[in-house]
PDB file of C-alpha atoms in Angstrom:
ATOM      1  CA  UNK P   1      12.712  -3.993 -22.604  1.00  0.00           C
ATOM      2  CA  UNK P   2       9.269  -3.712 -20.560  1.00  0.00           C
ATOM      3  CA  UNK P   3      10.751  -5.210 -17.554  1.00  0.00           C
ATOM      4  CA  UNK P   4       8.082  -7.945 -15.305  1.00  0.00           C
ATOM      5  CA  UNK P   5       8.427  -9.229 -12.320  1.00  0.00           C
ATOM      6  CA  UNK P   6       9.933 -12.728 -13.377  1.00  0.00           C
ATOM      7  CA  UNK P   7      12.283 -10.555 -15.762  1.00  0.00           C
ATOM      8  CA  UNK P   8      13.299  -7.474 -14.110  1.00  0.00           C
ATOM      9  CA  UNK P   9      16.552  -7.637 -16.230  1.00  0.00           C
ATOM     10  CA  UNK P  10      19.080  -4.938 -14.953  1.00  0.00           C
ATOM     11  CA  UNK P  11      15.560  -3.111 -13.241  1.00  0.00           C
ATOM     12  CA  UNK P  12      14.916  -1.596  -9.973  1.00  0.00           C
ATOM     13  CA  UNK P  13      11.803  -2.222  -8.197  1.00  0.00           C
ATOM     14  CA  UNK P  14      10.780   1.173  -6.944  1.00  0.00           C
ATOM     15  CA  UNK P  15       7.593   3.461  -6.771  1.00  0.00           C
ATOM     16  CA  UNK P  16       6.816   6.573  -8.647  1.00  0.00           C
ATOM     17  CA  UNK P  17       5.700   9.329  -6.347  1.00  0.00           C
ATOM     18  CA  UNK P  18       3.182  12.508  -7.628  1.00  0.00           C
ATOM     19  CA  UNK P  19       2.586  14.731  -4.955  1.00  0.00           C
ATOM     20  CA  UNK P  20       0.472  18.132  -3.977  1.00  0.00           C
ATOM     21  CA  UNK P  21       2.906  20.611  -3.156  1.00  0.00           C
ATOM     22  CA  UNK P  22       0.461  22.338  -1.263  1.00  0.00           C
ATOM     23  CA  UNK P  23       0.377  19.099   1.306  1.00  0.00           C
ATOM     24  CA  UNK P  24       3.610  18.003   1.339  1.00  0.00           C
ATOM     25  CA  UNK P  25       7.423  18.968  -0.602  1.00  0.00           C
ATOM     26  CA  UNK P  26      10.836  17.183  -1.591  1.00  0.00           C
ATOM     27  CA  UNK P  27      12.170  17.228   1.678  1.00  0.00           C
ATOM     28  CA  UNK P  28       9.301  15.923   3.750  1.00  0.00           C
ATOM     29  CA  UNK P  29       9.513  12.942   1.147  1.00  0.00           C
ATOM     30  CA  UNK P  30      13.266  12.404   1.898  1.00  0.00           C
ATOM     31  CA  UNK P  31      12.793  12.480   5.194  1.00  0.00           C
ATOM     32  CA  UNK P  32      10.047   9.583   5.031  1.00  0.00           C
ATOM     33  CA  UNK P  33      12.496   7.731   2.842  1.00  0.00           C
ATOM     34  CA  UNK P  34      15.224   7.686   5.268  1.00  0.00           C
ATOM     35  CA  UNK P  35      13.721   7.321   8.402  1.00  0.00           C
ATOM     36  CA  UNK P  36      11.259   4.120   6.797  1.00  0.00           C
ATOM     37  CA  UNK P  37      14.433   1.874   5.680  1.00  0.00           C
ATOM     38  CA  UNK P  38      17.951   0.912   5.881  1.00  0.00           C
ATOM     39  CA  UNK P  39      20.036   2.757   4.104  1.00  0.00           C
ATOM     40  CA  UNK P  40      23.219   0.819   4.970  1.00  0.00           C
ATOM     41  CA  UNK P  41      21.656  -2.162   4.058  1.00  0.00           C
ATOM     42  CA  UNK P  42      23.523  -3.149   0.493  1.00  0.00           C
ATOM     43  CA  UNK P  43      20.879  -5.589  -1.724  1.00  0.00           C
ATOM     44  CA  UNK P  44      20.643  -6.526  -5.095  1.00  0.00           C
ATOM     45  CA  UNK P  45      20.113  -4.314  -8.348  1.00  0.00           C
ATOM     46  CA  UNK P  46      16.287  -5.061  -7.593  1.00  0.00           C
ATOM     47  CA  UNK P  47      15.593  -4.212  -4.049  1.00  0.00           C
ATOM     48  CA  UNK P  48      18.561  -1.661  -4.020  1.00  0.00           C
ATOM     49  CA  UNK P  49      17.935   1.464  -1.951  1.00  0.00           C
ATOM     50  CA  UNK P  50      17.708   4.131  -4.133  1.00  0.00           C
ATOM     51  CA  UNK P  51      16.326   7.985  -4.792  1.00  0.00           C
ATOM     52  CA  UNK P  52      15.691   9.018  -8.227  1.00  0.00           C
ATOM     53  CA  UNK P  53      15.831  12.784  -8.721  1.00  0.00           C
ATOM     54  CA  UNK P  54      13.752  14.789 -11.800  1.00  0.00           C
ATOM     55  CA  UNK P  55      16.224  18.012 -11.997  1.00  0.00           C
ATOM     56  CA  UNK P  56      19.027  19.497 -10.296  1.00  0.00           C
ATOM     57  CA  UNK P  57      17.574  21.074  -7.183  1.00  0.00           C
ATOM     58  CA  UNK P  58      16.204  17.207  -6.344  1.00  0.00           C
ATOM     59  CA  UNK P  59      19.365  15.837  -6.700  1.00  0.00           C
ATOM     60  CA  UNK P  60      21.009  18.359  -4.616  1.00  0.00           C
ATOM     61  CA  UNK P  61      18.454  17.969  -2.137  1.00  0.00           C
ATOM     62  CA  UNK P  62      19.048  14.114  -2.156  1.00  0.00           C
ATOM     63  CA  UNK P  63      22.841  14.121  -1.717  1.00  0.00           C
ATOM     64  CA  UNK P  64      22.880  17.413   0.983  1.00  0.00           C
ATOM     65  CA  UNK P  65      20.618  14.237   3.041  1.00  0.00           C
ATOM     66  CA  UNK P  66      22.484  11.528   2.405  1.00  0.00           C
ATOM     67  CA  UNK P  67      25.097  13.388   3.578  1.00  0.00           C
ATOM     68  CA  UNK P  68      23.368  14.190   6.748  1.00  0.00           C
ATOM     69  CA  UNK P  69      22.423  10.153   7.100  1.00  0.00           C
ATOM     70  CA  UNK P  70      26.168   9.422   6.687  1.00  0.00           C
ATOM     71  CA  UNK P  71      26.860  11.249   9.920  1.00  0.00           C
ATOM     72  CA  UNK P  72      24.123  10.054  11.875  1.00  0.00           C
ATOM     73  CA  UNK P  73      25.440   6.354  10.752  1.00  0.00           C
ATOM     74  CA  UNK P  74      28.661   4.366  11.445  1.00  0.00           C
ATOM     75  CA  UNK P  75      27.984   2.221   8.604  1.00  0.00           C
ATOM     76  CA  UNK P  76      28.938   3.251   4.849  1.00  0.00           C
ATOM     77  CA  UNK P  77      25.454   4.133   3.799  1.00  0.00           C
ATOM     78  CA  UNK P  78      24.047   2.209   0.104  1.00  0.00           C
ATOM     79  CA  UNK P  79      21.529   4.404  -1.049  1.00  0.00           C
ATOM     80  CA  UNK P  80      22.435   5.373  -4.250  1.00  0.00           C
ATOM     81  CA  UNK P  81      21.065   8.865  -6.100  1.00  0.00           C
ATOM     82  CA  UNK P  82      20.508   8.241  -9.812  1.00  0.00           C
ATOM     83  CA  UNK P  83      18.742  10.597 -12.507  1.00  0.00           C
ATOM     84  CA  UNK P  84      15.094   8.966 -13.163  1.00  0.00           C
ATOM     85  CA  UNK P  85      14.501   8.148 -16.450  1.00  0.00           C
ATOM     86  CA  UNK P  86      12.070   5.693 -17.951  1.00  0.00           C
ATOM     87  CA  UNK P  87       9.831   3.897 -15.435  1.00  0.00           C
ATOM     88  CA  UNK P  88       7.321   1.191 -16.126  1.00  0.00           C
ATOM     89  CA  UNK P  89       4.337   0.503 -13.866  1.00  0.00           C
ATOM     90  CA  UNK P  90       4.199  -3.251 -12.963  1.00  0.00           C
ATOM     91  CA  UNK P  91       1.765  -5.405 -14.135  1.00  0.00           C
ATOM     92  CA  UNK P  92      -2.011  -5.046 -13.441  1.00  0.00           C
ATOM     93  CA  UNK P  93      -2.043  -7.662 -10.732  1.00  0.00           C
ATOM     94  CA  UNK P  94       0.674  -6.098  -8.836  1.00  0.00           C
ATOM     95  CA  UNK P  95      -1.567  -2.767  -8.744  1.00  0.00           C
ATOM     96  CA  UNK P  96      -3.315  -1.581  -5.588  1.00  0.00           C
ATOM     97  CA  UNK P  97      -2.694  -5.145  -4.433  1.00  0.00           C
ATOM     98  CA  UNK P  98      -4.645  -5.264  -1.082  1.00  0.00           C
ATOM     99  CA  UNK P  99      -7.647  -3.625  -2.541  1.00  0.00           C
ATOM    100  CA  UNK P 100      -7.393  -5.882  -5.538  1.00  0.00           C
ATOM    101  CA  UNK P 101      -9.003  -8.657  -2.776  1.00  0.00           C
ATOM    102  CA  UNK P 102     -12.064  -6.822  -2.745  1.00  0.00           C
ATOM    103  CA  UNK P 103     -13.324  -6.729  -6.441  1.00  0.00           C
ATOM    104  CA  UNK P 104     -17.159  -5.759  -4.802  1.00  0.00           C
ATOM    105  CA  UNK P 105     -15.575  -2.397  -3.594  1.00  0.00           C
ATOM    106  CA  UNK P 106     -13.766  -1.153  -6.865  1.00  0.00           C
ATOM    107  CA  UNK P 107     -16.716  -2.042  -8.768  1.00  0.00           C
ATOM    108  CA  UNK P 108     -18.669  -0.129  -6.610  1.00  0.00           C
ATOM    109  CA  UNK P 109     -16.641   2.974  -6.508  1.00  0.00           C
ATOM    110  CA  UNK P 110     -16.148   2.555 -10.763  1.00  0.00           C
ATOM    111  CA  UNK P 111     -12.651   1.845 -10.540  1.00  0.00           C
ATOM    112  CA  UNK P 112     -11.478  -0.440 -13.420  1.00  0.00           C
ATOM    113  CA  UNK P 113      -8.571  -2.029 -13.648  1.00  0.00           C
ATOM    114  CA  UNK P 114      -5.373  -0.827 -15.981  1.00  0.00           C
ATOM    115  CA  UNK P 115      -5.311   2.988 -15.607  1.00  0.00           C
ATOM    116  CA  UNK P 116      -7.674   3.901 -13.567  1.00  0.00           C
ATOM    117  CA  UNK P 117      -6.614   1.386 -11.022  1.00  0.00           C
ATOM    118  CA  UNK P 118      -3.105   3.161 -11.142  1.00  0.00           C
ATOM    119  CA  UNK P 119      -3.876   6.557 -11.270  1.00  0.00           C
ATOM    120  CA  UNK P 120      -6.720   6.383  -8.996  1.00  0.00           C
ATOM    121  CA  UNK P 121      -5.747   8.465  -5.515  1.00  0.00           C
ATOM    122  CA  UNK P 122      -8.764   6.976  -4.154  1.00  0.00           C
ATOM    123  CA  UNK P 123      -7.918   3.388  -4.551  1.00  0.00           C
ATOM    124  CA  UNK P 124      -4.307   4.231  -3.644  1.00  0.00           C
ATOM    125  CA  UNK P 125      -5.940   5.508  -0.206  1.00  0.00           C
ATOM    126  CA  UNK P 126      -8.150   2.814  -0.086  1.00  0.00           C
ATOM    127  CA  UNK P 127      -5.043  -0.087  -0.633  1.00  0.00           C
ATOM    128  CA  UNK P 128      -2.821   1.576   2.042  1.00  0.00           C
ATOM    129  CA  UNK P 129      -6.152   1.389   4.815  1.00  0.00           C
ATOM    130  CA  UNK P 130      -7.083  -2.050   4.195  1.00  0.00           C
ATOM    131  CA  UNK P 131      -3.179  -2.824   4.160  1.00  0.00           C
ATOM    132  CA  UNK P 132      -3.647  -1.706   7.848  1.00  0.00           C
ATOM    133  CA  UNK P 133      -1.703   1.338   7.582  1.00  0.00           C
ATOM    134  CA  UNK P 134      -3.310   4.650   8.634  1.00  0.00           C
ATOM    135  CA  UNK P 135      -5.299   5.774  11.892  1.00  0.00           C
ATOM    136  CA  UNK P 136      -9.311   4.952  12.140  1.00  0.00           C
ATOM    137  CA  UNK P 137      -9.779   8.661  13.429  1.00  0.00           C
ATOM    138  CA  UNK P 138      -8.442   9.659   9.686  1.00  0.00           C
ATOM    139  CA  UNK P 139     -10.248   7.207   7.428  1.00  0.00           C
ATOM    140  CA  UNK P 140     -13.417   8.302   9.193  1.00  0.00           C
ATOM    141  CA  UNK P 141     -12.579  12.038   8.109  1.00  0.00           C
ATOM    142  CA  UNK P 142     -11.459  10.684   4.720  1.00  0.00           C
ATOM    143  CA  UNK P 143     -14.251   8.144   3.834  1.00  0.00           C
ATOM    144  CA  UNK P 144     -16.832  10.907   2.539  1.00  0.00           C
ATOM    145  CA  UNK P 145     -13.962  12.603   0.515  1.00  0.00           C
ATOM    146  CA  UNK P 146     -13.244   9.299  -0.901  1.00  0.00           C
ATOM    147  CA  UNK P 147     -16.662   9.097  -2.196  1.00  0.00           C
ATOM    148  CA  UNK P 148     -17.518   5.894   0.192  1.00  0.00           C
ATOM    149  CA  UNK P 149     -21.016   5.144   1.528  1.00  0.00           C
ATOM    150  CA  UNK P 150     -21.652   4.138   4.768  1.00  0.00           C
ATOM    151  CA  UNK P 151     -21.882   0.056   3.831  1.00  0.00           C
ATOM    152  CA  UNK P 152     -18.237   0.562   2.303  1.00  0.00           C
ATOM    153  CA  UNK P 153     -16.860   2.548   5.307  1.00  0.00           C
ATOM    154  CA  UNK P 154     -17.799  -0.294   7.488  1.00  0.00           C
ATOM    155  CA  UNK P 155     -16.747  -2.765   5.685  1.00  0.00           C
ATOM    156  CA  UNK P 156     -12.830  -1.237   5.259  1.00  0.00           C
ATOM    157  CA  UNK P 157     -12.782  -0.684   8.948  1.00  0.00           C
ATOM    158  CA  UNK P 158     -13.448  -4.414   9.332  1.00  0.00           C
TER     159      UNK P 158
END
């Protein structure tokens, strides 16, 4: 089943994370993850807190922390770790959905919809700074690495 958002089925809503391991590693990301949400908060298959580990080293990295949250909490924590398998992107509209409100800018910056759209790091930089999140001080250092002119710099700071 290619699960949608009106039929998620027995699918969890998550995000699948690439990353440089020359700017970041596993354990930074777990960190983020537990210190950004919950974890004793118990939900619903589709909003359930969950890590999904590629091999055994993640895994053992995952429960060794959720170990260390279970201490720090006097709740039981819900987070569960499960072995990733198959994961579906959403659906197109779902994509980059903040930037998706300014057509004009991925048009300029030749980003189509589909796959580019989701495997685009610029328009996933782009989404997360017009979302509000991020310092100004940063997207003025990133805006030329992001390939943005001067008219599309201003315009995202607005």
């Amino acid at each position: 089943m290619n699960p949608t958002y009106y039929a998620l089925g027995d699918h969890t809503e998550t995000v699948d994370i690439d990353y440089d391991p020359q700017q970041t590693n596993y354990a930074e990301l777990l960190d983020i993850f537990w210190n950004n949400h919950n974890p004793c908060t118990k939900n619903k298959k589709q909003y359930m807190s969950v890590i999904f580990y590629h091999d055994t080293e993640q895994k053992e990295m995952a429960l060794r922390t959720k170990e260390e949250m279970t201490k720090l909490k006097n709740q039981k924590i819900q987070t569960e770790i499960l072995e990733a398998k198959e994961f579906y992107n959403a659906e197109d509209y779902h994509q980059k959905y903040m930037l998706q409100h300014h057509p004009w800018l991925l048009e300029s910056l030749d980003i189509n919809p589909g796959d580019d759209l989701i495997q685009s790091h610029v328009a996933a930089r782009l989404n997360g700074y017009i979302g509000g999140y991020g310092k100004t001080g940063d997207f003025n250092n990133e805006a030329p690495k992001l390939g943005l002119n001067e008219k599309m710099s201003e315009y995202v700071m607005r």
